Every structure is written in structure tokens, then in C-alpha cells.
Coordinates of C-alpha atoms and ligand atoms in Angstrom, one line a residue:
M148 CA -111.1 33.6 -87.4
D149 CA -111.2 36.6 -89.7
K150 CA -112.8 36.5 -93.1
T151 CA -109.5 36.7 -95.1
R152 CA -108.2 33.7 -93.3
R153 CA -111.3 31.7 -93.9
I154 CA -111.4 32.5 -97.6
F155 CA -107.8 31.7 -97.8
L156 CA -108.4 28.2 -96.4
K157 CA -111.2 27.7 -98.8
S158 CA -108.6 27.7 -101.5
L159 CA -107.9 24.1 -100.6
L160 CA -104.2 24.2 -101.4
A161 CA -102.4 26.8 -99.4
G162 CA -102.9 26.7 -95.7
S163 CA -104.2 23.1 -95.4
A164 CA -100.9 21.7 -94.1
L165 CA -101.1 24.0 -91.1
L166 CA -104.6 23.0 -90.4
V167 CA -103.7 19.5 -90.4
A168 CA -100.7 19.9 -88.3
E169 CA -102.5 22.1 -85.9
S170 CA -105.3 19.5 -85.6
L171 CA -102.8 16.7 -85.4
S172 CA -101.0 18.2 -82.4
G173 CA -104.0 19.8 -80.9
N174 CA -101.7 22.7 -80.5
S175 CA -99.8 25.0 -82.8
L176 CA -97.7 23.7 -85.6
V177 CA -94.6 25.4 -84.2
N178 CA -95.0 23.6 -80.9
M179 CA -95.6 20.3 -82.6
V180 CA -92.6 20.6 -84.8
K181 CA -90.3 21.9 -82.2
A182 CA -91.0 18.7 -80.3
A183 CA -90.6 16.6 -83.4
D184 CA -86.9 15.9 -83.1
N185 CA -87.1 14.5 -79.6
E186 CA -90.6 13.5 -79.3
K187 CA -92.5 11.9 -82.2
P188 CA -96.1 13.1 -82.2
S189 CA -98.4 10.3 -81.5
N190 CA -99.9 8.4 -84.5
L191 CA -97.6 10.2 -87.0
P192 CA -95.0 8.4 -89.0
I193 CA -91.8 10.2 -89.8
F194 CA -91.0 9.6 -93.5
T195 CA -87.4 9.0 -94.2
P196 CA -85.5 9.6 -97.5
V197 CA -84.6 6.5 -99.5
Y198 CA -84.2 7.5 -103.1
S199 CA -81.8 10.0 -104.5
P200 CA -83.0 13.6 -104.1
G201 CA -85.3 14.8 -106.9
A202 CA -86.6 11.4 -108.1
G203 CA -90.4 11.5 -108.0
F204 CA -90.5 15.3 -108.2
P205 CA -90.4 16.0 -112.0
Q206 CA -90.9 19.8 -111.5
S207 CA -88.6 20.0 -108.4
V208 CA -89.6 22.5 -105.8
A209 CA -90.4 26.2 -105.5
S210 CA -91.1 28.9 -102.9
G211 CA -92.7 32.3 -103.1
D212 CA -94.3 35.3 -101.5
P213 CA -92.0 35.5 -98.5
T214 CA -93.2 37.4 -95.4
P215 CA -91.4 38.3 -92.2
S216 CA -92.6 34.9 -90.8
G217 CA -93.0 32.5 -93.6
V218 CA -93.2 31.7 -97.3
I219 CA -95.3 29.5 -99.7
L220 CA -93.8 26.2 -100.4
W221 CA -94.6 24.3 -103.6
T222 CA -93.9 20.9 -105.2
R223 CA -95.6 18.3 -107.4
V224 CA -95.3 14.6 -106.9
D225 CA -95.2 12.3 -109.9
P226 CA -98.8 10.9 -110.0
S227 CA -97.4 7.5 -111.1
I228 CA -95.8 7.2 -107.6
I229 CA -98.6 8.6 -105.5
Q230 CA -102.1 9.7 -106.2
G231 CA -102.9 12.3 -103.7
V232 CA -106.1 13.0 -101.9
S233 CA -109.1 14.5 -103.7
G234 CA -109.6 18.1 -102.7
N235 CA -113.3 17.9 -103.1
E236 CA -113.5 15.0 -100.6
Y237 CA -111.2 16.7 -98.1
N238 CA -112.2 20.3 -98.2
P239 CA -115.3 20.2 -96.1
G240 CA -113.5 18.3 -93.4
L241 CA -110.6 20.7 -93.3
M242 CA -113.0 23.6 -93.0
E243 CA -114.7 22.0 -90.1
W244 CA -111.5 21.3 -88.2
I245 CA -110.0 24.8 -88.4
Q246 CA -113.2 26.5 -87.5
D247 CA -113.6 24.4 -84.4
S248 CA -110.6 25.2 -82.3
S249 CA -111.9 23.1 -79.4
K250 CA -111.1 19.9 -81.4
S251 CA -107.9 18.4 -80.1
K252 CA -108.0 15.2 -82.0
V253 CA -107.2 14.7 -85.6
N254 CA -109.8 13.6 -87.9
S255 CA -109.1 9.9 -88.4
S256 CA -109.4 10.2 -92.2
V257 CA -106.3 12.6 -92.2
V258 CA -104.3 10.2 -90.1
E259 CA -105.4 7.5 -92.6
A260 CA -104.3 9.7 -95.5
I261 CA -100.9 10.4 -93.9
N262 CA -100.5 6.7 -93.3
N263 CA -101.6 5.9 -96.9
G264 CA -98.9 8.3 -98.1
Q265 CA -101.3 10.7 -99.7
F266 CA -99.9 13.5 -97.5
I267 CA -96.3 14.6 -97.9
M268 CA -94.0 15.5 -95.1
F269 CA -92.1 18.8 -95.3
E270 CA -89.1 19.8 -93.3
I271 CA -87.6 23.3 -92.7
S272 CA -84.0 23.7 -91.6
T273 CA -81.4 26.4 -91.2
E274 CA -78.8 23.9 -92.3
P275 CA -78.5 22.8 -95.9
D276 CA -78.0 19.2 -94.8
F277 CA -81.1 19.1 -92.6
S278 CA -79.0 18.0 -89.7
S279 CA -81.6 19.6 -87.5
T280 CA -85.1 20.8 -88.4
V281 CA -86.9 23.8 -87.1
L282 CA -90.3 22.8 -88.5
R283 CA -91.9 19.7 -89.8
G284 CA -95.4 19.0 -90.9
Y285 CA -97.7 17.2 -93.3
A286 CA -99.6 18.5 -96.3
P287 CA -102.1 17.0 -98.6
I288 CA -101.0 16.1 -102.2
Y289 CA -104.0 17.2 -104.2
S290 CA -104.9 14.9 -107.0
D291 CA -107.6 17.3 -108.2
F292 CA -105.0 20.0 -108.6
D293 CA -102.5 18.0 -110.7
N294 CA -100.9 16.4 -107.7
V295 CA -99.3 19.6 -106.4
V296 CA -98.6 20.5 -102.8
K297 CA -98.9 24.1 -101.7
I298 CA -98.2 25.2 -98.1
D299 CA -98.3 28.6 -96.4
L300 CA -95.9 28.9 -93.6
D301 CA -96.7 32.5 -92.8
G302 CA -96.6 32.9 -89.0
Y303 CA -94.2 30.1 -88.3
L304 CA -90.7 31.3 -89.2
S305 CA -88.3 34.1 -88.1
P306 CA -87.6 37.3 -90.0
R307 CA -84.7 37.8 -92.4
T308 CA -83.5 34.3 -92.1
T309 CA -82.3 31.9 -94.8
Y310 CA -84.1 28.5 -94.6
Y311 CA -83.8 25.3 -96.5
Y312 CA -86.7 23.0 -97.2
R313 CA -87.5 19.6 -98.7
F314 CA -90.4 17.2 -99.1
V315 CA -90.4 13.5 -98.2
T316 CA -93.1 11.0 -99.3
K317 CA -94.0 7.9 -97.4
P318 CA -92.1 5.5 -99.8
G319 CA -89.0 7.6 -99.3
Y320 CA -88.9 9.8 -102.3
V321 CA -87.2 13.1 -101.3
S322 CA -87.2 16.3 -103.2
K323 CA -84.2 18.4 -103.9
A324 CA -83.6 21.0 -101.2
G325 CA -84.9 24.5 -101.8
K326 CA -83.8 27.7 -100.2
F327 CA -85.5 31.0 -99.4
K328 CA -85.1 34.0 -97.3
T329 CA -87.9 35.5 -95.1
L330 CA -88.5 39.3 -95.2
P331 CA -87.6 41.6 -92.4
E332 CA -90.3 42.7 -90.0
S333 CA -92.5 45.2 -91.8
D334 CA -91.4 48.2 -89.6
A335 CA -87.8 47.1 -89.1
Y336 CA -84.9 49.3 -90.3
L337 CA -83.3 47.6 -93.3
S338 CA -80.1 49.0 -94.7
S339 CA -80.3 47.2 -98.1
A340 CA -82.3 44.8 -100.2
R341 CA -81.4 43.2 -103.5
F342 CA -83.7 41.4 -105.9
A343 CA -83.7 40.3 -109.6
Y344 CA -86.6 40.7 -111.9
I345 CA -87.5 39.1 -115.2
S346 CA -90.3 38.6 -117.7
C347 CA -91.1 36.7 -120.9
G348 CA -89.5 33.3 -121.1
D349 CA -90.8 31.5 -124.2
Y350 CA -89.5 27.9 -123.7
T351 CA -89.5 27.2 -127.4
N352 CA -87.4 30.2 -128.4
G353 CA -84.3 29.5 -126.3
Y354 CA -82.6 28.0 -123.3
F355 CA -83.1 29.6 -119.9
N356 CA -79.5 30.7 -119.4
V357 CA -80.8 33.9 -117.8
L358 CA -82.4 31.8 -115.0
R359 CA -79.2 29.9 -114.4
F360 CA -77.3 33.2 -113.9
I361 CA -80.1 34.4 -111.6
A362 CA -79.8 31.1 -109.6
E363 CA -76.2 32.0 -108.9
E364 CA -77.0 35.5 -107.6
E365 CA -77.1 36.4 -103.9
L366 CA -80.7 37.8 -103.7
D367 CA -83.6 38.4 -101.3
F368 CA -86.1 37.1 -104.0
V369 CA -86.9 37.2 -107.7
V370 CA -89.8 39.1 -109.2
H371 CA -91.5 37.7 -112.3
L372 CA -93.5 40.3 -114.2
G373 CA -95.4 37.8 -116.4
D374 CA -95.3 35.7 -119.5
Y375 CA -93.9 32.9 -117.4
V376 CA -95.4 30.5 -120.0
Y377 CA -96.6 31.1 -123.5
E378 CA -100.0 29.7 -124.5
S379 CA -98.9 29.4 -128.1
V380 CA -96.4 26.6 -128.8
G381 CA -96.5 27.1 -132.5
D382 CA -96.7 24.7 -135.4
P383 CA -93.2 23.2 -136.1
T384 CA -94.1 22.9 -139.7
Y385 CA -93.9 26.6 -140.2
Q386 CA -92.4 27.9 -136.9
N387 CA -89.0 27.3 -135.7
P388 CA -88.7 26.3 -132.1
L389 CA -85.4 24.8 -131.1
P390 CA -85.5 21.0 -132.0
D391 CA -85.2 19.9 -128.4
R392 CA -87.6 22.7 -127.1
Q393 CA -90.8 21.7 -128.9
I394 CA -94.0 21.3 -127.0
T395 CA -96.9 19.1 -128.1
L396 CA -100.1 19.9 -126.3
P397 CA -102.5 17.1 -125.4
S398 CA -105.2 18.7 -127.6
N399 CA -102.8 18.7 -130.5
T400 CA -103.4 22.4 -131.3
S401 CA -100.9 25.2 -131.5
K402 CA -102.4 27.0 -128.5
A403 CA -103.4 26.0 -125.0
F404 CA -107.2 25.7 -124.6
T405 CA -107.8 22.9 -122.1
I406 CA -106.7 22.3 -118.6
D407 CA -104.4 19.5 -119.8
D408 CA -102.9 21.9 -122.3
Y409 CA -102.1 24.6 -119.7
R410 CA -100.8 22.0 -117.3
T411 CA -98.5 20.6 -120.0
L412 CA -97.0 24.1 -120.4
Y413 CA -96.1 24.3 -116.7
H414 CA -94.9 20.7 -116.6
T415 CA -92.5 21.4 -119.5
Y416 CA -91.3 24.8 -118.4
R417 CA -90.7 23.5 -114.9
S418 CA -88.8 20.5 -116.2
D419 CA -86.1 22.8 -117.5
P420 CA -82.9 22.4 -115.3
D421 CA -82.2 26.2 -115.2
M422 CA -85.8 27.0 -114.3
Q423 CA -85.6 24.5 -111.5
K424 CA -82.3 25.9 -110.3
M425 CA -83.7 29.4 -110.1
H426 CA -86.7 28.2 -108.1
E427 CA -84.6 26.0 -105.8
N428 CA -82.4 28.9 -104.9
H429 CA -84.8 31.8 -104.5
A430 CA -88.3 32.6 -103.5
I431 CA -90.3 34.1 -106.4
I432 CA -92.9 36.9 -106.4
A433 CA -94.9 36.5 -109.6
I434 CA -97.7 38.2 -111.4
W435 CA -99.0 37.3 -114.8
D436 CA -99.1 39.2 -118.1
D437 CA -101.2 38.0 -121.1
H438 CA -99.6 34.8 -122.2
E439 CA -100.4 32.9 -119.0
F440 CA -103.9 33.0 -120.7
A441 CA -103.8 34.4 -124.3
N442 CA -102.1 37.1 -126.3
D443 CA -103.3 40.7 -125.7
T444 CA -106.1 39.6 -123.5
Y445 CA -108.6 42.0 -121.8
Y446 CA -111.9 41.9 -119.9
P447 CA -114.1 39.9 -120.1
A448 CA -111.7 37.1 -120.8
V449 CA -111.3 37.9 -124.4
A450 CA -108.4 36.4 -126.4
P451 CA -108.6 38.7 -129.4
D452 CA -106.3 36.7 -131.6
D453 CA -108.7 33.7 -131.3
S454 CA -112.2 35.3 -130.9
L455 CA -113.7 38.6 -129.9
E456 CA -116.2 36.7 -127.8
S457 CA -115.6 36.2 -124.1
S458 CA -114.0 32.8 -123.1
P459 CA -114.8 32.5 -119.4
A460 CA -114.2 28.8 -119.2
R461 CA -110.8 29.0 -120.8
R462 CA -109.8 31.9 -118.6
L463 CA -111.0 30.1 -115.5
T464 CA -108.8 27.1 -116.5
A465 CA -105.8 29.3 -117.0
N466 CA -106.4 30.9 -113.6
Q467 CA -106.6 27.5 -112.0
V468 CA -103.4 26.3 -113.5
W469 CA -101.5 29.5 -112.6
F470 CA -102.8 29.0 -109.1
E471 CA -101.7 25.4 -109.0
Y472 CA -98.2 26.2 -110.2
M473 CA -97.3 29.6 -108.8
P474 CA -96.1 29.7 -105.2
A475 CA -98.2 32.8 -104.7
R476 CA -100.3 33.8 -101.6
V477 CA -103.5 34.1 -103.5
T478 CA -106.8 32.4 -103.1
F479 CA -108.7 30.5 -105.9
D480 CA -112.4 29.9 -105.8
P481 CA -113.8 28.7 -109.1
T482 CA -117.4 29.2 -108.0
L483 CA -116.9 33.0 -108.2
G484 CA -116.3 32.9 -112.0
F485 CA -113.2 33.8 -113.9
K486 CA -113.0 37.5 -112.8
D487 CA -113.3 36.9 -109.1
S488 CA -111.8 33.4 -108.8
L489 CA -108.3 34.8 -108.3
K490 CA -106.9 38.2 -107.2
I491 CA -103.2 38.5 -107.9
Y492 CA -102.6 42.2 -107.2
R493 CA -100.9 42.5 -103.8
S494 CA -98.0 44.3 -102.0
M495 CA -95.2 43.4 -99.6
K496 CA -93.0 45.5 -97.4
L497 CA -89.2 45.1 -97.1
G498 CA -88.9 46.7 -93.7
N499 CA -88.9 50.5 -93.8
L500 CA -86.8 50.4 -96.9
A501 CA -89.2 49.5 -99.7
E502 CA -92.7 48.5 -100.6
L503 CA -93.3 46.3 -103.6
I504 CA -96.7 46.9 -105.1
L505 CA -97.8 44.5 -107.9
T506 CA -100.8 45.1 -110.2
D507 CA -102.9 42.9 -112.5
E508 CA -103.1 44.5 -115.9
R509 CA -105.0 41.8 -117.8
L510 CA -108.0 40.4 -115.9
Y511 CA -109.9 43.7 -115.5
R512 CA -108.6 45.9 -118.3
S513 CA -110.6 47.5 -121.1
S514 CA -110.5 46.3 -124.7
H515 CA -108.0 48.0 -127.0
P516 CA -109.2 51.6 -127.5
C517 CA -109.1 51.9 -131.2
G518 CA -110.2 48.4 -132.3
E519 CA -108.8 44.9 -132.3
G520 CA -107.3 44.9 -135.8
E521 CA -103.5 44.6 -135.9
I522 CA -101.9 47.3 -138.0
G523 CA -103.5 50.7 -137.4
E524 CA -105.7 49.6 -134.5
R525 CA -103.8 47.6 -131.8
Y526 CA -100.3 48.5 -133.2
L527 CA -98.8 51.3 -135.3
A528 CA -102.0 53.3 -134.7
D529 CA -102.9 56.9 -135.2
G530 CA -104.9 56.8 -132.0
C531 CA -108.5 57.7 -131.2
D532 CA -110.4 59.7 -128.5
K533 CA -110.9 56.7 -126.3
I534 CA -107.2 56.6 -125.4
H535 CA -107.7 59.7 -123.3
D536 CA -110.8 58.6 -121.6
P537 CA -110.0 57.8 -118.0
N538 CA -112.7 55.1 -118.1
Q539 CA -110.5 53.3 -120.6
S540 CA -108.9 51.4 -117.8
M541 CA -105.9 49.1 -117.4
L542 CA -106.6 48.5 -113.7
G543 CA -110.4 48.0 -113.7
V544 CA -113.0 48.6 -116.4
T545 CA -115.9 47.3 -114.3
T546 CA -114.7 48.4 -110.9
S547 CA -112.1 50.9 -109.6
D548 CA -111.1 48.6 -106.7
Q549 CA -107.6 47.9 -108.0
R550 CA -106.9 51.5 -109.0
N551 CA -108.0 52.8 -105.6
W552 CA -106.0 50.1 -103.9
F553 CA -102.9 50.9 -106.0
L554 CA -103.0 54.6 -105.5
N555 CA -103.7 54.3 -101.8
R556 CA -100.7 51.8 -101.4
V557 CA -98.3 54.1 -103.2
K558 CA -99.5 57.3 -101.6
T559 CA -99.6 56.1 -98.0
S560 CA -96.6 53.8 -98.0
T561 CA -94.2 54.7 -95.2
A562 CA -91.3 52.9 -97.0
V563 CA -88.5 54.9 -98.6
W564 CA -88.8 53.3 -102.0
K565 CA -92.1 52.6 -103.7
I566 CA -91.5 49.9 -106.3
W567 CA -94.3 49.1 -108.7
G568 CA -94.4 45.7 -110.4
N569 CA -96.1 46.7 -113.6
E570 CA -96.6 44.5 -116.6
V571 CA -96.6 46.7 -119.7
Q572 CA -94.7 49.8 -120.8
F573 CA -95.8 52.9 -118.9
V574 CA -94.2 55.8 -120.8
P575 CA -95.3 56.6 -124.4
L576 CA -93.7 54.9 -127.4
K577 CA -94.3 56.6 -130.7
L578 CA -92.7 55.9 -134.1
L579 CA -93.2 57.9 -137.2
G580 CA -95.9 59.8 -135.3
K581 CA -97.9 56.6 -134.6
Y582 CA -98.5 54.7 -131.4
V583 CA -96.3 51.6 -131.6
N584 CA -98.3 49.5 -129.1
L585 CA -101.8 50.3 -127.8
D586 CA -101.8 47.1 -125.8
A587 CA -99.4 49.0 -123.4
W588 CA -100.2 52.1 -121.3
D589 CA -100.4 54.2 -124.4
G590 CA -103.8 52.7 -125.0
F591 CA -104.8 53.9 -121.5
A592 CA -103.3 57.4 -121.6
G593 CA -106.2 59.0 -119.7
E594 CA -105.8 56.7 -116.8
R595 CA -102.0 57.0 -117.0
K596 CA -102.3 60.7 -116.6
L597 CA -104.8 60.4 -113.8
I598 CA -102.4 58.1 -111.9
S599 CA -99.4 60.2 -112.6
Q600 CA -101.1 63.5 -111.6
E601 CA -102.4 62.0 -108.4
L602 CA -99.0 60.6 -107.4
K603 CA -97.4 64.0 -108.2
D604 CA -100.0 65.9 -106.2
A605 CA -99.5 63.6 -103.2
G606 CA -95.8 64.4 -103.3
V607 CA -94.8 60.7 -103.8
Q608 CA -91.0 60.3 -103.9
N609 CA -88.7 57.5 -104.8
F610 CA -91.2 55.9 -107.1
I611 CA -89.7 53.2 -109.4
V612 CA -91.6 51.2 -111.9
I613 CA -90.3 47.8 -113.0
T614 CA -91.8 46.6 -116.3
G615 CA -91.6 43.6 -118.6
D616 CA -93.7 42.6 -121.7
F617 CA -91.8 44.4 -124.5
H618 CA -88.7 42.1 -124.6
T619 CA -86.6 45.2 -124.5
F620 CA -84.4 46.9 -121.9
E621 CA -85.3 50.5 -121.3
A622 CA -84.7 53.2 -118.7
N623 CA -87.4 55.9 -118.8
V624 CA -88.3 59.1 -117.0
M625 CA -92.0 59.3 -116.2
K626 CA -93.9 62.5 -116.5
V627 CA -97.5 63.6 -116.0
D628 CA -98.0 65.1 -119.5
Y629 CA -95.5 64.0 -122.2
E630 CA -97.1 65.8 -125.0
N631 CA -97.8 69.3 -123.6
D632 CA -95.4 69.5 -120.7
P633 CA -92.4 67.3 -121.5
D634 CA -90.1 69.6 -119.5
S635 CA -92.0 69.1 -116.2
S636 CA -90.3 67.4 -113.3
A637 CA -90.4 63.7 -113.4
I638 CA -92.7 61.6 -111.1
G639 CA -90.6 58.5 -111.2
I640 CA -88.3 56.2 -113.1
E641 CA -89.4 53.2 -115.2
L642 CA -86.8 50.4 -115.6
M643 CA -87.8 47.8 -118.1
V644 CA -86.3 44.3 -118.3
G645 CA -85.6 42.5 -121.6
S646 CA -86.9 39.0 -122.1
V647 CA -85.5 35.7 -120.7
T648 CA -85.8 34.2 -124.2
S649 CA -88.8 35.6 -126.0
S650 CA -88.1 37.3 -129.3
N651 CA -86.8 40.9 -129.1
L652 CA -87.2 43.6 -131.8
K653 CA -83.9 42.6 -133.5
E654 CA -85.1 39.0 -133.7
L655 CA -88.4 40.2 -135.0
I656 CA -86.6 42.1 -137.8
E657 CA -84.7 38.9 -138.6
Q658 CA -88.0 37.2 -138.9
A659 CA -89.2 39.9 -141.3
V660 CA -86.0 39.7 -143.3
Y661 CA -85.4 36.0 -143.3
G662 CA -89.0 34.8 -142.9
R663 CA -88.6 32.9 -139.6
I664 CA -91.4 32.9 -137.1
T665 CA -91.5 32.5 -133.4
N666 CA -94.3 32.2 -130.7
S667 CA -93.3 35.2 -128.7
N668 CA -93.0 38.4 -130.8
P669 CA -93.3 41.7 -129.0
L670 CA -95.2 43.0 -132.0
P671 CA -97.0 41.1 -134.8
L672 CA -94.7 40.3 -137.7
P673 CA -96.7 42.3 -140.3
V674 CA -96.4 45.3 -138.1
M675 CA -92.6 45.0 -138.1
K676 CA -92.6 44.5 -141.9
E677 CA -94.6 47.7 -142.3
I678 CA -92.2 49.6 -140.0
I679 CA -89.1 48.4 -141.9
E680 CA -90.7 49.2 -145.2
R681 CA -91.6 52.7 -144.0
F682 CA -88.1 53.7 -143.0
M683 CA -86.0 51.5 -145.1
G684 CA -88.1 51.1 -148.2
P685 CA -88.5 47.6 -149.8
I686 CA -85.9 45.1 -148.7
T687 CA -84.2 43.8 -151.8
V688 CA -81.0 42.4 -150.2
I689 CA -81.3 39.9 -147.4
S690 CA -78.4 40.0 -145.0
D691 CA -77.3 40.4 -141.4
A692 CA -76.1 43.9 -142.3
I693 CA -79.6 44.8 -143.3
V694 CA -80.8 43.5 -139.9
S695 CA -78.2 45.5 -138.0
E696 CA -79.0 48.6 -140.0
A697 CA -82.7 48.2 -139.4
I698 CA -82.4 47.7 -135.6
N699 CA -80.0 50.6 -135.3
K700 CA -82.3 52.9 -137.3
L701 CA -85.3 51.8 -135.3
T702 CA -83.5 52.4 -132.0
S703 CA -82.4 55.9 -132.9
L704 CA -85.7 56.9 -134.3
L705 CA -87.5 55.7 -131.1
R706 CA -85.0 57.6 -128.9
I707 CA -85.5 60.8 -130.9
E708 CA -89.3 60.6 -130.9
N709 CA -89.6 59.6 -127.3
P710 CA -87.0 61.7 -125.4
W711 CA -88.2 60.3 -122.0
I712 CA -86.6 57.0 -123.0
K713 CA -83.1 57.4 -121.8
L714 CA -81.7 53.9 -122.6
F715 CA -83.2 51.4 -125.1
D716 CA -81.8 48.0 -126.2
S717 CA -83.9 45.4 -127.9
T718 CA -81.1 43.2 -129.3
T719 CA -80.5 40.9 -126.4
H720 CA -82.0 38.8 -123.5
G721 CA -81.2 39.1 -119.8
Y722 CA -82.3 40.2 -116.4
C723 CA -82.2 43.1 -114.1
I724 CA -81.1 43.5 -110.5
L725 CA -82.4 46.3 -108.3
E726 CA -80.4 47.0 -105.2
L727 CA -81.9 49.5 -102.7
T728 CA -80.3 51.4 -99.9
M729 CA -81.5 54.4 -97.9
N730 CA -79.4 56.6 -100.2
K731 CA -79.9 55.2 -103.6
A732 CA -81.4 52.6 -105.9
T733 CA -78.8 50.9 -108.1
W734 CA -80.2 49.2 -111.3
T735 CA -78.1 46.7 -113.1
A736 CA -79.1 45.2 -116.4
Y737 CA -77.3 42.0 -117.5
S738 CA -77.4 40.5 -121.0
V739 CA -76.6 36.9 -122.1
D740 CA -74.7 36.4 -125.3
T741 CA -77.0 33.6 -126.6
V742 CA -80.2 31.8 -125.8
K743 CA -79.7 29.3 -128.7
S744 CA -77.1 27.3 -126.8
R745 CA -76.7 26.4 -123.2
N746 CA -73.1 27.5 -123.4
A747 CA -73.6 31.2 -122.6
S748 CA -71.9 34.0 -120.8
K749 CA -73.3 37.2 -119.4
R750 CA -72.2 40.7 -119.6
L751 CA -73.1 44.0 -118.0
L752 CA -75.4 46.0 -120.2
W753 CA -75.9 49.1 -118.1
Q754 CA -75.7 50.1 -114.5
C755 CA -77.6 53.2 -113.3
E756 CA -78.2 54.9 -110.0
V757 CA -81.2 56.8 -108.9
P758 CA -80.4 59.0 -105.8
Q759 CA -82.9 59.0 -103.0
G760 CA -85.2 62.0 -103.2
R761 CA -84.4 62.6 -106.9
T762 CA -85.8 61.4 -110.2
T763 CA -82.6 61.5 -112.1
L764 CA -81.0 58.5 -113.7
N765 CA -77.2 58.4 -113.5
V766 CA -75.6 56.0 -115.9
I767 CA -72.5 54.7 -114.1
A768 CA -71.5 51.8 -116.4
G769 CA -72.3 50.4 -119.8
Ligands
FE2_188 FE1 -93.9 38.5 -123.5

């Protein structure tokens, strides 16, 4: 057994089902399950559905990180129905079984746990009605991990196939059926791929209409670029979440600090019917941004809005809960400390057509270069020398591991399209001569230049960056040196998605004008007040017309000062689709007309094409 596999198993959750199943049959899981329909494996009960689908599974189901031969399956069982097994008790045993392949008998405590109903049965079928199953197994429900189930099926399924899955408990609670598609073989010819990407869905700020529209799309998978949850739930006495979207944390504070707080966020977000539909219909590939832990966070686990001291225990807690809830193929080992407990940067190949490379821009990054104050330091800043220091790092302030890995993946990829899943804005964003947001790559311009130069020198082609974080739709042309050589040829295209629900710049202006506050502003409210004051003077009349005038002025000023930004819209919410073929990448941005009601429609915002071998952005609609 190689080291990676062993560490992976140590994570308790993912992988355990296979171990159990392998041990149970004394053979491979596939063999056992293939026999399952005709020949019931000895000792093992087959759980049969009794209750209506979904009852007992308050967060429904999810799948993620597809491979050519598998996926991660996820669910959570209502602890009032079943208390699962304790991970601490079971881990040493599981480790022992898998490392000793000569064992053909199942540890009797596992059979006992299955018979006790503390393990769940999962079924995989190519039929939506499960009239036949291609795979069946048992996985522990982990009481120490909030009663979640997480199973890795890598190695057990066929490439480029749509599968349905469900979970059944011993008493007959059956989950809703989920669906996912496996990837093609990593070297296979693939004529096209199509995926959606999103970021920033503040539950309290609106309904997840965007996710419902995504659920209806025909896709290979969905990429989530972070801010899946917001640690801040606000204080309803002065903030204004929708009345039926308020969240009360167990610690009764306005921000998540404890493990119960963070779990409550995920319980609530995943209780949303549109969120559930998206997860049921598509596998997700997720990375985090800051709000899965705390606003504008940086190494070493600093939450600068709360304290400039490191908060390793809080960060470790946030890591654990992300690990519990995200169907991601990552390991979690709390004994390694917050920094090394979890590594989320990873890549996946879509045949020879594309490689998706995802980075972590929060856990290892440097502090803000010019200070942690809001106006003039983190935001709306004149800048400082540190910005241009390549040691001021987004990808790794204490180690260059991630940066080397990233550059190596992009430069050596044999796929036609290199798609970078990047959290924060890559190209510069200046307004009135000031840096708008030094929490983005502008605060790391030295490293940005180093990366861009290296990719240019290596002759990397077909490099597309997908970005979230700023609650704004943008299409940008990336350069090596924006200030001194803006006419140089581009190194790639950045395509930023607006938010699912989080406040955009227009809503931030509304807050400045009308005095409303939300939990998910792309910039602090005082910064926006300052911006409005600078180019509009003191606001004396409060009206929607003033809001429109301000956002229009802001948009055109930003376009003029940042000519590499070709399209910019921060007045709406929505999602993007990237469709890749050998000849071109087609980017489609969709906007929803409201997030304040569930009754919403969507419209095309823009559609653009990037021809293969070029760095031009052709707007074909919108
Ligand atoms: Fe966000």
C-alpha cells in the first residue's frame, strides 16, 4: 500500500466503506457487489427502503470530486434516528484490516455495527429507479463527525458514465437518489466538456435560485470557488437577513467560533431545497475562500476582523467541518495542526481536453501587505513596497510547495485547456489611482508577475482562470506587466462569476445610501461610502436613481482605469457555464432577476468565445 493511500484511510471518513466491504467479502468490493443481486454475502443484511425518500436525511445527499472510476459520496443521517459509530473507536481496527490483506474474515465488531444499524448501505445504479444495482456496500455513519457518511468509490466505476446513488439505513430510511457523472479516462480523447461554476452564497441574503437553475442544467459537474457558507450570520437587530433566512448560532454570537456553530451553518445551508437539488443532480468540485473560516483570513489562521492573533483552534474547527461536509477527496488529520490538517489544492484531468487546477489562497497566504486597517490599508489603498515583493505570497508564505506544484501542473499539463480554479481577482483593480482590494492578487503583485512571467516563458497556451470572491461578473485579459507593458500579448483570460446571493457592488451602494447592512459585502461599507463621496460628493438625496447613477459611474470609471477588464457587471447574481471543445472555450454568464423571492427567472448576461490557441475574447451575445 502506498503512502498516499494509507494517509487517506487515516482520515477515517473517506475510504472506510471500501475497507469494510473488502474485508467483508475477503475480496474486492466490485466482486462482492456484483454478486450482491443474486447471492447475498454471508452475514450481511440487505437494508430495504420503508419510509418515503429523504426522511431521516435532513441534508439530503451530495457527490463530488469525480474521477474516471469513481466519486466521493456524502450524506448525513439524522442523529435522532441513528447514532453512528465513534470514529475514535473504529479507526485503529480499520487501519489494521486494510494493511493486512491476508485477512479474509470481517472483524466481528463491524458485522455487529452493521447489524446494529450504525453502518449505512449504499447502492449505485445506472437506472434512476435502482431496478438493478452495479455496486452495493456498507459504510460507517460517524457520530464523531456529526453523523456524516463519506465514501470514496475511486477505482470501482466506469469512465464517463452517469450513475444514480442512494443510501438505506437498517430501519428502512432511504435517502433521495443522487446523480453524478464519472470523468473520462485521463488520456482519452474528449470532444467536449461542460461545467458550471459559482461562488459566494450567503444564505441570509437571498434564496438560492441560482442553484435551482444549475440543478436543471446538463453538466459534467459544478465547481464551487468558495464562500459556500458565511461565518457571519449577523445581528438581526441591525442587519437585515430575509425573515425566513435568519440563522441563530448555538453560541448565540453573530459569527461562528465553535464546532457547533460551524456545523449549524452547514446544516442550515444544506437544508435549503435548491441547494439540495443542485447537489442531488451534480457532483461538485469545491475549494474554499475566506468565509468558510473568517473574513479576509491569512496565515497563520488570522481572522483580522476579530483579532490579529492567530486562532489555530478555530481554524482547525473550520477545517474539520469543511472536511465533514464537502464531498472532496482530501484527507483530514487534526494531529498535524491547522496548517497541515487538510490540503485542498488539487487537480483533475478531463481526458485530453482540459485539466482543472484548484488552488488554496487562504490557508498559506501572507498578511495584507500594507496593514490590516480597512480604508487605506486593506482597501482603497495607495499601496506599499511589500506588494511587489515575491515573498508576499498568496500560495505559500512559509513554503513554496503549492506555488511549485501549481506552476508545474500548468506548465506540464498535456491537456488542451488549462483551467485554474482561483479564488480572488487576478488582474489589477484600481479606482481613482488607488488599489480597490489588497485582499485580492493586487496585494500579491510580485508573485502574480512571477507566475505570469513563468507561464509566458513556458509558452503555456489556452490558460483560463475562473474566479469568484468579488460578487461581480468580469471578463479580463491577463498580462505579465499591467503598468509598464499593457500592450504586451496576453497570457490568458480570467472569467469571474458573480455571487449566488451575496451582496454585489450595487447592493453595497444601496446599503451606503439607505443604511441597510448585510453579512456578505464585497468591500467594507465605509469603503463604499468613501468611494461614493469621492466621485459623487455628499449624498443629499436618497433615491434609487442615485443608486443607479453611482453604480453606473463606478462601473465606467473601473473600466477606464483598468483596460484589461473587458466586461464588468456588479448589479446582479448568477452563475457561469464553461463549455470546452478542441476548437474553442465558450463562456456563458447567466443572471437571475431576483434573490429576494423564490419566484425568479434567469437571463443571459453575456456569452463569449475564446478560440483555441488565442487569448482573445469574442463577445457573441449579451
Ligand atoms: Fe464572498
